[in-house]
mmCIF file of C-alpha atoms in Angstrom:
data_model
loop_
_atom_site.group_PDB
_atom_site.id
_atom_site.type_symbol
_atom_site.label_atom_id
_atom_site.label_comp_id
_atom_site.label_asym_id
_atom_site.label_seq_id
_atom_site.Cartn_x
_atom_site.Cartn_y
_atom_site.Cartn_z
ATOM 1 C CA UNK A 1 11.325 2.486 -10.878
ATOM 2 C CA UNK A 2 10.868 0.114 -13.843
ATOM 3 C CA UNK A 3 9.790 1.595 -16.972
ATOM 4 C CA UNK A 4 6.754 -0.618 -17.209
ATOM 5 C CA UNK A 5 4.989 1.113 -14.091
ATOM 6 C CA UNK A 6 3.965 3.708 -16.711
ATOM 7 C CA UNK A 7 1.536 1.240 -17.856
ATOM 8 C CA UNK A 8 -1.750 1.001 -16.085
ATOM 9 C CA UNK A 9 -2.233 -1.154 -12.890
ATOM 10 C CA UNK A 10 -4.666 -3.979 -14.336
ATOM 11 C CA UNK A 11 -5.397 -5.044 -10.681
ATOM 12 C CA UNK A 12 -6.428 -1.792 -9.269
ATOM 13 C CA UNK A 13 -9.464 -1.880 -7.396
ATOM 14 C CA UNK A 14 -10.757 1.632 -9.163
ATOM 15 C CA UNK A 15 -10.489 -0.336 -12.692
ATOM 16 C CA UNK A 16 -12.698 -3.135 -11.476
ATOM 17 C CA UNK A 17 -9.888 -5.565 -9.602
ATOM 18 C CA UNK A 18 -10.648 -7.999 -6.775
ATOM 19 C CA UNK A 19 -8.643 -10.062 -3.714
ATOM 20 C CA UNK A 20 -10.988 -12.820 -4.086
ATOM 21 C CA UNK A 21 -9.728 -15.241 -1.867
ATOM 22 C CA UNK A 22 -6.543 -15.519 0.782
ATOM 23 C CA UNK A 23 -5.103 -18.031 2.846
ATOM 24 C CA UNK A 24 -5.602 -15.582 5.761
ATOM 25 C CA UNK A 25 -5.842 -12.331 6.913
ATOM 26 C CA UNK A 26 -5.893 -12.272 10.481
ATOM 27 C CA UNK A 27 -4.151 -8.779 11.121
ATOM 28 C CA UNK A 28 -4.790 -6.654 7.834
ATOM 29 C CA UNK A 29 -7.542 -7.275 5.320
ATOM 30 C CA UNK A 30 -6.364 -8.720 1.816
ATOM 31 C CA UNK A 31 -8.133 -6.033 0.022
ATOM 32 C CA UNK A 32 -5.742 -3.179 0.953
ATOM 33 C CA UNK A 33 -3.407 -5.258 -1.742
ATOM 34 C CA UNK A 34 -5.010 -3.257 -4.817
ATOM 35 C CA UNK A 35 -6.258 0.176 -3.213
ATOM 36 C CA UNK A 36 -4.888 3.126 -5.296
ATOM 37 C CA UNK A 37 -2.413 5.459 -3.849
ATOM 38 C CA UNK A 38 0.377 4.864 -1.680
ATOM 39 C CA UNK A 39 0.343 3.122 1.909
ATOM 40 C CA UNK A 40 -0.319 5.444 4.945
ATOM 41 C CA UNK A 41 0.666 4.670 8.432
ATOM 42 C CA UNK A 42 0.105 6.304 11.689
ATOM 43 C CA UNK A 43 2.078 4.716 14.404
ATOM 44 C CA UNK A 44 0.860 3.867 17.868
ATOM 45 C CA UNK A 45 -2.707 3.048 16.290
ATOM 46 C CA UNK A 46 -3.719 -0.100 17.726
ATOM 47 C CA UNK A 47 -6.953 -2.556 17.281
ATOM 48 C CA UNK A 48 -7.989 -5.302 18.544
ATOM 49 C CA UNK A 49 -5.743 -7.367 16.466
ATOM 50 C CA UNK A 50 -2.801 -5.302 17.316
ATOM 51 C CA UNK A 51 -1.106 -2.379 15.001
ATOM 52 C CA UNK A 52 -3.365 -1.291 12.311
ATOM 53 C CA UNK A 53 -1.419 -1.604 8.655
ATOM 54 C CA UNK A 54 -2.897 -0.538 5.591
ATOM 55 C CA UNK A 55 -1.941 -3.788 3.614
ATOM 56 C CA UNK A 56 -2.372 -7.360 4.193
ATOM 57 C CA UNK A 57 -1.130 -9.118 7.032
ATOM 58 C CA UNK A 58 -1.420 -12.776 8.197
ATOM 59 C CA UNK A 59 -0.762 -14.523 11.535
ATOM 60 C CA UNK A 60 2.498 -15.993 12.268
ATOM 61 C CA UNK A 61 2.709 -19.294 10.768
ATOM 62 C CA UNK A 62 3.371 -22.370 12.803
ATOM 63 C CA UNK A 63 2.783 -25.278 10.518
ATOM 64 C CA UNK A 64 4.076 -26.112 7.270
ATOM 65 C CA UNK A 65 3.405 -23.902 3.972
ATOM 66 C CA UNK A 66 2.866 -20.377 3.084
ATOM 67 C CA UNK A 67 0.088 -17.638 2.740
ATOM 68 C CA UNK A 68 -1.275 -16.693 -0.840
ATOM 69 C CA UNK A 69 -3.715 -14.331 -2.277
ATOM 70 C CA UNK A 70 -5.599 -14.292 -5.423
ATOM 71 C CA UNK A 71 -6.334 -11.005 -7.490
ATOM 72 C CA UNK A 72 -9.097 -10.877 -10.227
ATOM 73 C CA UNK A 73 -7.420 -8.463 -12.387
ATOM 74 C CA UNK A 74 -9.931 -5.471 -13.229
ATOM 75 C CA UNK A 75 -8.496 -5.573 -16.816
ATOM 76 C CA UNK A 76 -7.375 -8.724 -17.988
ATOM 77 C CA UNK A 77 -4.187 -8.562 -19.996
ATOM 78 C CA UNK A 78 -0.825 -9.340 -21.019
ATOM 79 C CA UNK A 79 1.289 -8.241 -17.764
ATOM 80 C CA UNK A 80 4.753 -6.222 -18.210
ATOM 81 C CA UNK A 81 5.868 -6.097 -14.876
ATOM 82 C CA UNK A 82 4.562 -6.510 -11.181
ATOM 83 C CA UNK A 83 5.554 -4.440 -7.802
ATOM 84 C CA UNK A 84 5.717 -5.930 -4.455
ATOM 85 C CA UNK A 85 5.591 -3.173 -1.927
ATOM 86 C CA UNK A 86 5.984 -3.769 1.787
ATOM 87 C CA UNK A 87 6.005 -0.463 2.603
ATOM 88 C CA UNK A 88 5.820 0.188 6.612
ATOM 89 C CA UNK A 89 5.969 -3.589 7.191
ATOM 90 C CA UNK A 90 9.923 -3.463 8.861
ATOM 91 C CA UNK A 91 9.328 -6.176 11.300
ATOM 92 C CA UNK A 92 6.583 -8.224 10.119
ATOM 93 C CA UNK A 93 7.383 -8.501 6.215
ATOM 94 C CA UNK A 94 7.853 -11.968 4.675
ATOM 95 C CA UNK A 95 11.377 -12.943 3.363
ATOM 96 C CA UNK A 96 9.946 -13.950 0.125
ATOM 97 C CA UNK A 97 7.258 -13.791 -2.328
ATOM 98 C CA UNK A 98 6.142 -15.123 -6.034
ATOM 99 C CA UNK A 99 3.720 -14.425 -8.404
ATOM 100 C CA UNK A 100 1.600 -16.344 -10.735
ATOM 101 C CA UNK A 101 -0.830 -16.421 -13.141
ATOM 102 C CA UNK A 102 -3.875 -17.961 -14.675
ATOM 103 C CA UNK A 103 -6.714 -17.212 -17.509
ATOM 104 C CA UNK A 104 -10.192 -18.504 -16.266
ATOM 105 C CA UNK A 105 -13.009 -17.439 -18.374
ATOM 106 C CA UNK A 106 -16.369 -16.760 -17.103
ATOM 107 C CA UNK A 107 -17.036 -16.030 -13.432
ATOM 108 C CA UNK A 108 -15.024 -18.735 -11.648
ATOM 109 C CA UNK A 109 -15.554 -19.393 -7.611
ATOM 110 C CA UNK A 110 -12.434 -19.188 -5.577
ATOM 111 C CA UNK A 111 -12.750 -22.900 -5.279
ATOM 112 C CA UNK A 112 -12.131 -23.204 -9.183
ATOM 113 C CA UNK A 113 -9.526 -20.891 -8.958
ATOM 114 C CA UNK A 114 -7.651 -22.817 -6.609
ATOM 115 C CA UNK A 115 -7.822 -25.700 -8.957
ATOM 116 C CA UNK A 116 -6.676 -24.051 -11.883
ATOM 117 C CA UNK A 117 -3.483 -24.412 -13.743
ATOM 118 C CA UNK A 118 -0.895 -21.368 -12.965
ATOM 119 C CA UNK A 119 1.787 -20.112 -14.371
ATOM 120 C CA UNK A 120 4.811 -18.991 -13.052
ATOM 121 C CA UNK A 121 5.354 -15.216 -13.851
ATOM 122 C CA UNK A 122 7.850 -14.010 -10.793
ATOM 123 C CA UNK A 123 9.872 -16.726 -9.487
ATOM 124 C CA UNK A 124 10.345 -17.123 -5.245
ATOM 125 C CA UNK A 125 12.432 -14.050 -5.173
ATOM 126 C CA UNK A 126 13.898 -12.398 -1.840
ATOM 127 C CA UNK A 127 12.331 -8.926 -0.116
ATOM 128 C CA UNK A 128 13.038 -6.457 2.106
ATOM 129 C CA UNK A 129 10.944 -4.746 4.581
ATOM 130 C CA UNK A 130 9.395 -1.108 3.664
ATOM 131 C CA UNK A 131 10.287 -1.224 0.081
ATOM 132 C CA UNK A 132 9.269 -1.616 -3.237
ATOM 133 C CA UNK A 133 10.468 -4.339 -5.553
ATOM 134 C CA UNK A 134 9.952 -4.283 -9.281
ATOM 135 C CA UNK A 135 9.745 -7.369 -11.205
ATOM 136 C CA UNK A 136 9.306 -7.376 -15.106
ATOM 137 C CA UNK A 137 7.802 -10.178 -16.887
ATOM 138 C CA UNK A 138 8.475 -11.489 -19.958
ATOM 139 C CA UNK A 139 5.216 -13.450 -21.086
ATOM 140 C CA UNK A 140 2.646 -12.601 -24.233
ATOM 141 C CA UNK A 141 -0.134 -14.545 -22.914
ATOM 142 C CA UNK A 142 -3.549 -12.978 -21.596
ATOM 143 C CA UNK A 143 -4.330 -13.469 -17.671
ATOM 144 C CA UNK A 144 -7.399 -12.973 -15.941
ATOM 145 C CA UNK A 145 -6.122 -13.271 -12.377
ATOM 146 C CA UNK A 146 -3.124 -13.470 -10.476
ATOM 147 C CA UNK A 147 -1.834 -15.038 -7.406
ATOM 148 C CA UNK A 148 0.589 -13.819 -4.846
ATOM 149 C CA UNK A 149 2.566 -15.916 -2.885
ATOM 150 C CA UNK A 150 4.607 -14.989 0.322
ATOM 151 C CA UNK A 151 6.603 -17.372 2.101
ATOM 152 C CA UNK A 152 6.209 -18.266 5.343
ATOM 153 C CA UNK A 153 3.631 -15.415 6.353
ATOM 154 C CA UNK A 154 3.649 -11.600 7.161
ATOM 155 C CA UNK A 155 2.691 -8.504 5.676
ATOM 156 C CA UNK A 156 2.404 -6.734 2.087
ATOM 157 C CA UNK A 157 0.892 -3.226 1.385
ATOM 158 C CA UNK A 158 0.311 -3.309 -1.970
ATOM 159 C CA UNK A 159 0.583 -5.393 -5.216
ATOM 160 C CA UNK A 160 0.632 -3.942 -8.792
ATOM 161 C CA UNK A 161 0.230 -5.562 -11.909
ATOM 162 C CA UNK A 162 1.420 -3.446 -14.647
ATOM 163 C CA UNK A 163 0.430 -4.314 -18.512
ATOM 164 C CA UNK A 164 -1.843 -4.022 -21.546
ATOM 165 C CA UNK A 165 -5.592 -4.595 -21.159
ATOM 166 C CA UNK A 166 -6.708 -7.452 -23.638
ATOM 167 C CA UNK A 167 -10.075 -7.593 -22.818
ATOM 168 C CA UNK A 168 -12.879 -10.217 -24.491
ATOM 169 C CA UNK A 169 -14.546 -7.712 -26.840
ATOM 170 C CA UNK A 170 -16.686 -9.998 -28.418
ATOM 171 C CA UNK A 171 -19.991 -9.335 -25.984
ATOM 172 C CA UNK A 172 -20.205 -6.341 -27.946
ATOM 173 C CA UNK A 173 -20.670 -8.021 -31.547
ATOM 174 C CA UNK A 174 -23.172 -6.053 -32.930
ATOM 175 C CA UNK A 175 -23.242 -3.235 -30.505
ATOM 176 C CA UNK A 176 -21.485 0.151 -29.974
ATOM 177 C CA UNK A 177 -18.678 0.748 -27.302
ATOM 178 C CA UNK A 178 -16.137 2.884 -26.030
ATOM 179 C CA UNK A 179 -13.209 2.741 -28.632
ATOM 180 C CA UNK A 180 -11.068 4.820 -26.228
ATOM 181 C CA UNK A 181 -11.936 3.229 -22.854
ATOM 182 C CA UNK A 182 -8.899 1.794 -20.724
ATOM 183 C CA UNK A 183 -10.851 -1.505 -19.617
ATOM 184 C CA UNK A 184 -11.883 -2.051 -23.417
ATOM 185 C CA UNK A 185 -8.106 -2.447 -24.536
ATOM 186 C CA UNK A 186 -7.348 1.240 -25.130
ATOM 187 C CA UNK A 187 -4.325 2.858 -24.421
ATOM 188 C CA UNK A 188 -2.466 6.461 -24.502
ATOM 189 C CA UNK A 189 0.724 5.448 -26.474
ATOM 190 C CA UNK A 190 1.957 8.894 -26.611
ATOM 191 C CA UNK A 191 1.654 12.339 -24.633
ATOM 192 C CA UNK A 192 3.299 15.794 -24.676
ATOM 193 C CA UNK A 193 3.394 16.244 -21.243
ATOM 194 C CA UNK A 194 2.117 14.700 -17.777
ATOM 195 C CA UNK A 195 3.333 16.956 -15.473
ATOM 196 C CA UNK A 196 0.845 16.890 -12.617
ATOM 197 C CA UNK A 197 -0.982 13.795 -13.678
ATOM 198 C CA UNK A 198 -1.039 10.538 -16.408
ATOM 199 C CA UNK A 199 -2.793 10.885 -19.404
ATOM 200 C CA UNK A 200 -4.322 7.181 -19.444
ATOM 201 C CA UNK A 201 -5.960 8.575 -16.365
ATOM 202 C CA UNK A 202 -8.210 10.385 -19.428
ATOM 203 C CA UNK A 203 -9.552 6.888 -20.407
ATOM 204 C CA UNK A 204 -9.941 5.441 -17.164
ATOM 205 C CA UNK A 205 -13.394 4.120 -16.081
ATOM 206 C CA UNK A 206 -15.909 6.508 -14.241
ATOM 207 C CA UNK A 207 -15.813 9.872 -13.667
ATOM 208 C CA UNK A 208 -12.830 11.518 -11.915
ATOM 209 C CA UNK A 209 -13.676 12.855 -8.311
ATOM 210 C CA UNK A 210 -11.215 15.647 -8.532
ATOM 211 C CA UNK A 211 -8.689 17.115 -10.986
ATOM 212 C CA UNK A 212 -5.873 14.668 -9.902
ATOM 213 C CA UNK A 213 -7.857 11.726 -11.312
ATOM 214 C CA UNK A 214 -8.129 13.411 -15.041
ATOM 215 C CA UNK A 215 -4.627 14.324 -17.327
ATOM 216 C CA UNK A 216 -3.340 17.617 -16.636
ATOM 217 C CA UNK A 217 -0.300 19.157 -18.291
ATOM 218 C CA UNK A 218 2.195 22.151 -17.141
ATOM 219 C CA UNK A 219 1.627 25.657 -18.381
ATOM 220 C CA UNK A 220 2.924 26.136 -21.689
ATOM 221 C CA UNK A 221 4.976 29.165 -22.902
ATOM 222 C CA UNK A 222 6.303 28.172 -26.336
ATOM 223 C CA UNK A 223 3.149 29.027 -28.148
ATOM 224 C CA UNK A 224 2.350 25.338 -29.187
ATOM 225 C CA UNK A 225 -0.254 22.860 -27.457
ATOM 226 C CA UNK A 226 -0.179 19.775 -26.071
ATOM 227 C CA UNK A 227 -1.939 16.404 -27.205
ATOM 228 C CA UNK A 228 -1.962 12.917 -26.576
ATOM 229 C CA UNK A 229 -2.268 9.674 -29.060
ATOM 230 C CA UNK A 230 -4.755 7.029 -28.159
ATOM 231 C CA UNK A 231 -4.650 3.771 -29.052
ATOM 232 C CA UNK A 232 -8.312 2.541 -29.673
ATOM 233 C CA UNK A 233 -9.723 -1.170 -28.431
ATOM 234 C CA UNK A 234 -9.470 -2.006 -32.139
ATOM 235 C CA UNK A 235 -9.912 -0.374 -35.909
ATOM 236 C CA UNK A 236 -13.293 1.252 -36.001
ATOM 237 C CA UNK A 237 -15.912 3.825 -37.059
ATOM 238 C CA UNK A 238 -15.877 6.776 -33.854
ATOM 239 C CA UNK A 239 -19.885 8.421 -34.030
ATOM 240 C CA UNK A 240 -19.488 10.570 -30.878
ATOM 241 C CA UNK A 241 -16.603 11.980 -29.149
ATOM 242 C CA UNK A 242 -17.259 12.998 -25.108
ATOM 243 C CA UNK A 243 -14.798 15.521 -23.808
ATOM 244 C CA UNK A 244 -15.359 16.102 -19.981
ATOM 245 C CA UNK A 245 -13.230 19.050 -18.015
ATOM 246 C CA UNK A 246 -15.256 18.168 -15.000
ATOM 247 C CA UNK A 247 -13.074 19.548 -11.921
ATOM 248 C CA UNK A 248 -10.873 21.728 -14.185
ATOM 249 C CA UNK A 249 -12.125 25.382 -12.846
ATOM 250 C CA UNK A 250 -9.242 27.288 -13.932
ATOM 251 C CA UNK A 251 -6.764 25.164 -15.926
ATOM 252 C CA UNK A 252 -9.672 23.730 -18.979
ATOM 253 C CA UNK A 253 -8.090 24.076 -22.141
ATOM 254 C CA UNK A 254 -9.546 26.902 -24.333
ATOM 255 C CA UNK A 255 -10.300 24.377 -27.306
ATOM 256 C CA UNK A 256 -9.756 20.867 -28.488
ATOM 257 C CA UNK A 257 -9.327 19.252 -31.675
ATOM 258 C CA UNK A 258 -9.431 15.371 -32.953
ATOM 259 C CA UNK A 259 -7.542 13.596 -35.732
ATOM 260 C CA UNK A 260 -7.924 9.875 -37.005
ATOM 261 C CA UNK A 261 -4.676 7.932 -37.735
ATOM 262 C CA UNK A 262 -5.251 5.149 -39.843
ATOM 263 C CA UNK A 263 -1.497 4.082 -41.034
ATOM 264 C CA UNK A 264 -0.165 6.942 -42.969
ATOM 265 C CA UNK A 265 -3.524 8.299 -43.211
ATOM 266 C CA UNK A 266 -4.658 11.242 -41.075
ATOM 267 C CA UNK A 267 -8.741 11.933 -40.820
ATOM 268 C CA UNK A 268 -10.199 15.347 -39.422
ATOM 269 C CA UNK A 269 -12.691 14.387 -37.040
ATOM 270 C CA UNK A 270 -13.572 17.184 -35.142
ATOM 271 C CA UNK A 271 -11.894 20.884 -35.722
ATOM 272 C CA UNK A 272 -10.902 23.073 -33.126
ATOM 273 C CA UNK A 273 -13.799 23.831 -30.798
ATOM 274 C CA UNK A 274 -13.948 25.669 -28.288
ATOM 275 C CA UNK A 275 -14.505 24.063 -24.342
ATOM 276 C CA UNK A 276 -15.899 25.278 -21.136
ATOM 277 C CA UNK A 277 -14.374 24.751 -17.797
ATOM 278 C CA UNK A 278 -15.920 22.092 -15.755
ATOM 279 C CA UNK A 279 -18.181 20.684 -18.542
ATOM 280 C CA UNK A 280 -18.972 17.546 -20.074
ATOM 281 C CA UNK A 281 -18.875 18.141 -23.861
ATOM 282 C CA UNK A 282 -20.511 15.943 -26.608
ATOM 283 C CA UNK A 283 -19.958 16.108 -30.392
ATOM 284 C CA UNK A 284 -21.457 13.986 -33.074
ATOM 285 C CA UNK A 285 -18.714 12.669 -35.152
ATOM 286 C CA UNK A 286 -19.755 12.550 -39.096
ATOM 287 C CA UNK A 287 -16.948 10.939 -40.688
ATOM 288 C CA UNK A 288 -17.094 7.260 -41.448
ATOM 289 C CA UNK A 289 -13.828 6.189 -42.185
ATOM 290 C CA UNK A 290 -12.551 3.807 -39.768
ATOM 291 C CA UNK A 291 -9.351 4.868 -38.077
ATOM 292 C CA UNK A 292 -6.488 2.748 -35.281
ATOM 293 C CA UNK A 293 -5.914 5.829 -33.275
ATOM 294 C CA UNK A 294 -7.047 8.941 -32.439
ATOM 295 C CA UNK A 295 -4.972 12.276 -31.649
ATOM 296 C CA UNK A 296 -6.456 14.478 -29.312
ATOM 297 C CA UNK A 297 -5.041 17.991 -29.522
ATOM 298 C CA UNK A 298 -5.899 20.549 -26.600
ATOM 299 C CA UNK A 299 -5.092 24.442 -26.829
ATOM 300 C CA UNK A 300 -3.156 25.675 -25.853
ATOM 301 C CA UNK A 301 -2.621 23.499 -22.656
ATOM 302 C CA UNK A 302 -4.290 22.528 -19.443
ATOM 303 C CA UNK A 303 -6.733 19.271 -18.420
ATOM 304 C CA UNK A 304 -9.109 16.761 -19.456
ATOM 305 C CA UNK A 305 -11.081 14.576 -17.088
ATOM 306 C CA UNK A 306 -12.148 12.223 -19.627
ATOM 307 C CA UNK A 307 -12.132 11.399 -22.922
ATOM 308 C CA UNK A 308 -14.841 8.717 -24.622
ATOM 309 C CA UNK A 309 -15.039 7.926 -28.200
ATOM 310 C CA UNK A 310 -18.089 6.061 -28.783
ATOM 311 C CA UNK A 311 -18.399 3.862 -32.188
ATOM 312 C CA UNK A 312 -18.433 0.654 -33.867
ATOM 313 C CA UNK A 313 -15.313 -1.972 -34.158
ATOM 314 C CA UNK A 314 -14.769 -2.564 -37.816
#
């Protein structure tokens, strides 16, 4: 799979994405397109409309045109690549698909989105059945919505829209915010180990429901320690750190330390501090120097459910 898939899926339902409209969803609901996880399938499971699919499926089109679905990105941003997955659709997948994007401010209705100006991100491209199709996107503009077009009809299991979040932070003017939040534009840019799960999970919205929704490393045997580097939503001053080990009962780190980075400067924010398993920890930060990145060192290894770094933009 292409390298861009390491970036967050901006359309994911758990990150706030929504399928706001579709031309048709007679056989399988449009909301399935942005569900987390791999599509499932159980043969010979029939409902009133036919075989049940974990995806979006339209009726057989008997008139000119094509089917489409509009997705509001949970994290508006710059799109680096798209994956169109036709998993389990073998005799009913569309032979072609394309993807467009638009930037729409406020809270537009489906009709307003339909009338918006759309930019082609992925041209009309051939698809195969029961396969993932990665498409790189070379466009530095910010988008809030994408439109998936399939020609002429059929079923698509998942749409993944990978990229870098570019939210509108003007709503926080004069207010504090979580500078490490994925939804605010933060991103994990480096990590020592992601054997069990992605480090970007540690800055995802909400609470981790189980340990797989956090970041967890392999067992370290070399005497060192694991770490990750978070590019903050913007240069700012951190006043409160939340280090959450919830759900990590026997694989929480023994300790954590935080180092702020601002150009060539390193600023100690939190010295090596003991952690408890399955516990949300909160630490006041006394340093007032602004930073752009924070290195989170866990000692020696283990996992973190969430990292929150509250402060103010400079």
